[in-house]
XYZ file of C-alpha atoms in Angstrom:
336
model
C -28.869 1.468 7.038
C -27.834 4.685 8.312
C -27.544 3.645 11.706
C -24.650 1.365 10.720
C -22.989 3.336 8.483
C -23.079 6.354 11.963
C -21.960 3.320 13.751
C -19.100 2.430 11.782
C -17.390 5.447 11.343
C -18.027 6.079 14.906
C -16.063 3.055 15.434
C -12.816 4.514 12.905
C -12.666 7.593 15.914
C -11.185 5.854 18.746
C -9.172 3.651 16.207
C -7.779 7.120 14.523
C -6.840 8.344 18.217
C -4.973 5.282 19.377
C -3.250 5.057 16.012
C -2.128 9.118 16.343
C -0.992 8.079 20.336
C 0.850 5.352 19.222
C 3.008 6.688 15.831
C 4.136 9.863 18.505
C 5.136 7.650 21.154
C 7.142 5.254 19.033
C 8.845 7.990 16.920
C 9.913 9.654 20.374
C 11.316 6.409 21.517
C 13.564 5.288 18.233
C 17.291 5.707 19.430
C 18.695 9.224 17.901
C 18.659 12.944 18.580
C 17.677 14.827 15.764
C 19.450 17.981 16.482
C 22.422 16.302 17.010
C 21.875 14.674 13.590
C 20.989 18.114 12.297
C 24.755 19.410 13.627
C 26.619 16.522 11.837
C 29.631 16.463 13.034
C 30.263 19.929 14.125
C 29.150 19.359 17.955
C 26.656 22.064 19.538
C 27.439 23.836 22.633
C 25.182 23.319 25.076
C 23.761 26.884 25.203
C 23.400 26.205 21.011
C 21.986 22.422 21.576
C 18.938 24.247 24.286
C 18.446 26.433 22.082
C 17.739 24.314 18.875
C 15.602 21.844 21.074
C 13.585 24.733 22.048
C 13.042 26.409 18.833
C 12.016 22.926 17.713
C 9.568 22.321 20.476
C 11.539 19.481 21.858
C 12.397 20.463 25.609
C 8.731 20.193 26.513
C 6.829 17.161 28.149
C 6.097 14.822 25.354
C 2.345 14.963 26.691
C 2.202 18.637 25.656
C 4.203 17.737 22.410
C 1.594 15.298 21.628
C -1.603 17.785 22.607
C -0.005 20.598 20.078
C 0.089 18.161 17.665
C -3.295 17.142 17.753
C -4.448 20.744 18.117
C -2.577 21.354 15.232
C -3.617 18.368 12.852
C -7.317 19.401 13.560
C -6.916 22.487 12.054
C -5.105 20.995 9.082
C -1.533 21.453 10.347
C 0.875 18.633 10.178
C 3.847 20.586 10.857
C 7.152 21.430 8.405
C 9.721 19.616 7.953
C 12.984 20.145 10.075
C 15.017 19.760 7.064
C 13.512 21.049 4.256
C 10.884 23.591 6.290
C 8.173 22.451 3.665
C 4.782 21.560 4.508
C 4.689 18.040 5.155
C 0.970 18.120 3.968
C 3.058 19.334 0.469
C 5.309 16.848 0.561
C 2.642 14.200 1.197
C 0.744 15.162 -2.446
C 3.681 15.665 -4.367
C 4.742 11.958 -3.389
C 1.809 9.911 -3.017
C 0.815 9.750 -6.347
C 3.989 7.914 -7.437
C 2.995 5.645 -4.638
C -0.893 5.265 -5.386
C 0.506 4.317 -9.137
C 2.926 1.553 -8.187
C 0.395 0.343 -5.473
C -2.454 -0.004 -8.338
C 0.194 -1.159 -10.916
C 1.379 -3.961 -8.065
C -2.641 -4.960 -7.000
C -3.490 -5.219 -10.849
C -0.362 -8.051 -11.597
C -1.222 -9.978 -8.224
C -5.528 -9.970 -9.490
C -4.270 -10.431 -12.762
C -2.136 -13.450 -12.104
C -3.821 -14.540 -8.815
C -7.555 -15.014 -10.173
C -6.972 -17.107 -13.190
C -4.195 -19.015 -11.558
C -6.271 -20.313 -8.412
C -9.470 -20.778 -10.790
C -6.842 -23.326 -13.317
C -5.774 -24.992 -10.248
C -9.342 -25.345 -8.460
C -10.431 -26.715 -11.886
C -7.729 -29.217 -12.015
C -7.753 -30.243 -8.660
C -5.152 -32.345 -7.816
C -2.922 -32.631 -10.690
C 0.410 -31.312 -11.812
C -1.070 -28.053 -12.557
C -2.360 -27.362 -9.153
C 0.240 -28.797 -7.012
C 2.696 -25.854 -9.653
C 0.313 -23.208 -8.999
C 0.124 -23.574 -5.158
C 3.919 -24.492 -5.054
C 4.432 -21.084 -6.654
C 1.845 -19.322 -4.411
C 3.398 -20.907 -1.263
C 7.089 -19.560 -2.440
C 5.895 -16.171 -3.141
C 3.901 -15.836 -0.279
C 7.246 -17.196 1.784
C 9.599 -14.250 0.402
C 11.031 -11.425 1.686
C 10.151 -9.049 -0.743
C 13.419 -7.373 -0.338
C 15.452 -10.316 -1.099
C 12.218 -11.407 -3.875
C 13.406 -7.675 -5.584
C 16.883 -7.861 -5.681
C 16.318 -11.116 -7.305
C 14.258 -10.016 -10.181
C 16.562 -7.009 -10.541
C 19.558 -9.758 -10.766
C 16.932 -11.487 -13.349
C 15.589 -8.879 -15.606
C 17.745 -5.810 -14.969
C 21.473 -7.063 -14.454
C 21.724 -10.135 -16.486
C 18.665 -9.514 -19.499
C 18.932 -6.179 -19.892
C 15.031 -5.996 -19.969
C 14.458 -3.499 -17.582
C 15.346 -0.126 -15.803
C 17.449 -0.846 -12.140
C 15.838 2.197 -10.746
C 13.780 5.274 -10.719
C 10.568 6.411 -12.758
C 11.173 7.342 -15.849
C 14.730 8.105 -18.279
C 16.531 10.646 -17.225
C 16.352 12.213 -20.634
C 12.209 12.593 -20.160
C 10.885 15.926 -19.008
C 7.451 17.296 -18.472
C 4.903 19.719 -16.715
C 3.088 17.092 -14.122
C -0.435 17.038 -14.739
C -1.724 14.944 -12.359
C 1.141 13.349 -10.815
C 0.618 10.136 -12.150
C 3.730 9.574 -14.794
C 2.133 7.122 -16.855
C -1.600 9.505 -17.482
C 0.595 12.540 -17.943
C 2.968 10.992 -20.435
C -0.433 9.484 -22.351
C -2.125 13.554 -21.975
C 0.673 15.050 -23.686
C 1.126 12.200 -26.311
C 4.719 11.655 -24.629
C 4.717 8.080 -26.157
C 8.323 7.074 -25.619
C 8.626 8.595 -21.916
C 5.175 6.526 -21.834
C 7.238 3.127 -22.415
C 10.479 4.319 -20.144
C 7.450 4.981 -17.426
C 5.713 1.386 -18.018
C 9.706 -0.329 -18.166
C 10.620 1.487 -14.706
C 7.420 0.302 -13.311
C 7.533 -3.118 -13.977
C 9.666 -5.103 -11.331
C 8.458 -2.682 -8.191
C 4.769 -3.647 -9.379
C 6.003 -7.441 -9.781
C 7.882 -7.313 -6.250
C 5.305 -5.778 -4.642
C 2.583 -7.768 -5.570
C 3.971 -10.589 -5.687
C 2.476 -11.467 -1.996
C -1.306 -10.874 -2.687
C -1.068 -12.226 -5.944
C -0.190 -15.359 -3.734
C -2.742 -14.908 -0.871
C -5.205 -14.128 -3.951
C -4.473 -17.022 -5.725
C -4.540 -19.364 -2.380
C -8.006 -17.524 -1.673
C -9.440 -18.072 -5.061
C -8.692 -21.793 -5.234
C -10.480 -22.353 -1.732
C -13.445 -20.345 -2.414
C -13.720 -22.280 -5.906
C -13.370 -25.704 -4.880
C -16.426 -24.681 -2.317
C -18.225 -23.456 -4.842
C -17.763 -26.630 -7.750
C -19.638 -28.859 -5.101
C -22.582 -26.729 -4.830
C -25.896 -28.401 -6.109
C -26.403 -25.484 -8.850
C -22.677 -26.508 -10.213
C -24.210 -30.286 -10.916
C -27.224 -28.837 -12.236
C -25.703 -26.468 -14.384
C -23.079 -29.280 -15.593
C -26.185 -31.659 -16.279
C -28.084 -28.846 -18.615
C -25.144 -29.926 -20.822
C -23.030 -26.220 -20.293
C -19.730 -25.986 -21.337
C -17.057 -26.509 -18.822
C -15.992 -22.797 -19.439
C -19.498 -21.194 -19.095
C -20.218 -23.246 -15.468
C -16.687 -22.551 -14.103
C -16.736 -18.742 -15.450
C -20.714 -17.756 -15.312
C -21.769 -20.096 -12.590
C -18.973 -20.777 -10.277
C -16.578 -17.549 -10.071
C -19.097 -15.179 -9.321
C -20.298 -16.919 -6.014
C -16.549 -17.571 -5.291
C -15.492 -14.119 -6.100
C -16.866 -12.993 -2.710
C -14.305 -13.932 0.123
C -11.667 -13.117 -2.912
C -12.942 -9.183 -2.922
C -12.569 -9.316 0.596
C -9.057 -10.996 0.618
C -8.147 -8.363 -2.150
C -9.646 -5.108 -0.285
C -7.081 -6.525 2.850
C -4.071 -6.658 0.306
C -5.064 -2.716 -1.071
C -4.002 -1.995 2.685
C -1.025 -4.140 3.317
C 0.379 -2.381 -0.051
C 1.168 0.613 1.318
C 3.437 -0.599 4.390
C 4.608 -2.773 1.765
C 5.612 -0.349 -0.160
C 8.498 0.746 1.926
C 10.756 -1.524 1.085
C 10.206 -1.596 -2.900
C 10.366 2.134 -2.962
C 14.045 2.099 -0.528
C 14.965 -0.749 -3.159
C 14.014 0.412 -6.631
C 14.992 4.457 -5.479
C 10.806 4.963 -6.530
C 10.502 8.526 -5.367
C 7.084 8.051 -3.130
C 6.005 7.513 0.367
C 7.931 4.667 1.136
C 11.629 6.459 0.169
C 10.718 9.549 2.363
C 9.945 7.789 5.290
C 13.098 5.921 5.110
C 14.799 8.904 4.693
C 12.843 11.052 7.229
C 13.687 8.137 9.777
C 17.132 8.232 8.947
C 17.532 12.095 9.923
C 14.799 11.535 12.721
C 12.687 14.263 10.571
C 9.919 14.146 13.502
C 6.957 16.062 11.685
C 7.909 14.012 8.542
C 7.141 10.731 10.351
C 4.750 11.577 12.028
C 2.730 13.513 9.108
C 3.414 10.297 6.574
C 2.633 7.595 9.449
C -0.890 9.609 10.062
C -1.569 9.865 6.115
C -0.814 6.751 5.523
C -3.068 5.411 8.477
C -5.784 7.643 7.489
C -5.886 5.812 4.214
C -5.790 2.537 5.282
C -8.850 3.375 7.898
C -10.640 5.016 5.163
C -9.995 1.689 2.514
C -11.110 -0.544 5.827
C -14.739 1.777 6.433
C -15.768 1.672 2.135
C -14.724 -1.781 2.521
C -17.401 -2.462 5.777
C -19.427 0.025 4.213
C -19.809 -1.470 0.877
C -21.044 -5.225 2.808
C -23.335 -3.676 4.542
C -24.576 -2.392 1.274
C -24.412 -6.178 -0.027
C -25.037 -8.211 2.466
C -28.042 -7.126 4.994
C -27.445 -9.427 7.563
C -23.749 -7.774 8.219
C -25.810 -4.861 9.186
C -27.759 -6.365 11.978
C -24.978 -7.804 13.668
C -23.604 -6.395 16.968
């Protein structure tokens, strides 16, 4: 046991490395000089522009750029911003809790929706019902989400009325953060109506953003399910004279929930490169917006702070995940 768990975060080293090489490289290469950006319109002399790129760090080999800045990230440094000269470790925890909450809001519609809708179509295998559910699945799945969110904000925002356009909460809301997470805080301090404007604002991000694993979920689900109804245990347990409910929801779904878990750990990734676009769209003040906007003013400690955060994450999700089936299943920890 402990030899695989060394092994595998052994294995999230090199990964973590190639991942740092390859966010510097790429951010060096996007078109755009951010001190010229910085300048606006003004024009720099070219005694001002040297200057600025060397106070910056920018006039040296991008090899030695790079080795600084892993020097500097193993001591805990990601840099400041050029902009704002804030930490961009700072940053990073002021705004990733907005983005943790719409990325758990968005995971719990697409389980929520996903699981019972692929276990409804499994069970009625070939009928209206199923070829709905996977025609919906198939669509979602197919969408871009940004064109999938300015849809529902058409839907539900423009034309109903039903819900905020944009933002987290009502203007009109203030409070002390306690944790950073909008809708504990406002349930800590007994905030009940800044509670509601929290859940309305939340709504169609978590809807838009999920809307893609609730249809790989649901896809998942029905395929694991159908496996699982022709199993010999299924017959038996049908035979014994159990209710249709007890053998699909005691008997079948907890053999087919295993290649769904997995499916679902995958999703908890994609969410967060997902979330870029729903944050830009809905003006959600979290990861997503500030990369957008750091790329836009070529904010190269911003990008390249958020790109390694965000990585780290998603290598950290990927290891519990491998972690946790080696912890279930013993013959994933033999293999080679």
């Amino acid at each position: 046991m402990l030899s695989f768990f060394f092994r595998q975060i052994l294995l999230t080293i090199p990964t973590f490395i190639g991942v740092t090489l390859l966010a510097f490289v790429m951010i060096r290469i996007v078109p755009g000089d951010p001190v010229q950006i910085m300048s606006g319109d003004r024009g720099l002399s070219p005694e001002v522009y040297a200057e600025r790129m060397a106070a910056l760090g920018l006039d040296r080999p991008i090899w030695e750029q790079y080795t600084d800045y892993i020097v500097k990230m193993a001591q805990g440094d990601l840099g400041r911003s050029m902009y704002t000269k804030e930490s961009v470790l700072s940053e990073f925890i002021s705004r990733f809790p907005a983005t943790l909450e719409l990325a758990v809001a968005a995971i719990i519609f697409a389980v929520g929706v996903g699981l019972p809708a692929g276990m409804i179509a499994a069970v009625r295998r070939k009928s209206v019902t199923d070829y709905s559910v996977m025609t919906v699945a198939l669509a979602g799945y197919s969408m871009p989400v940004f064109w999938w969110a300015l849809i529902l904000v058409l839907i539900f925002s423009m034309t109903l009325g039903w819900t905020p356009v944009s933002g987290r909460m009502g203007l009109i809301y203030f409070f002390q953060p306690i944790t950073g997470f909008v809708l504990i805080d406002t349930l800590i301090l007994g905030e009940y109506d800044a509670f509601w404007s929290a859940l309305r604002h939340l709504a169609l991000p978590a809807v838009a953003l999920g809307t893609i694993p609730m249809a790989v979920i649901a896809r998942m689900t029905r395929s694991a399910m159908l496996e699982v109804l022709q199993e010999d245990y299924v017959r038996t347990a049908r035979a014994k004279g159990l209710s249709p409910f007890r053998v699909v929801a005691v008997h079948a779904l907890r053999n087919a929930l295993i290649p769904v878990v997995t499916v679902i750990g995958l999703q908890v990734s994609t969410l967060f490169s997902g979330a870029v676009l729903t944050e830009t769209i809905f003006s959600w003040p979290g990861i997503g917006k500030w990369l957008i906007e750091a790329l836009s003013r070529r904010d190269y400690p911003i990008l390249q702070g958020a790109l390694m955060l965000i990585a780290t994450t998603t290598i950290l999700v990927n290891l519990v995940m491998t972690l946790t089936y080696g912890i279930i299943n013993p013959r994933i920890r033999h293999k080679r």
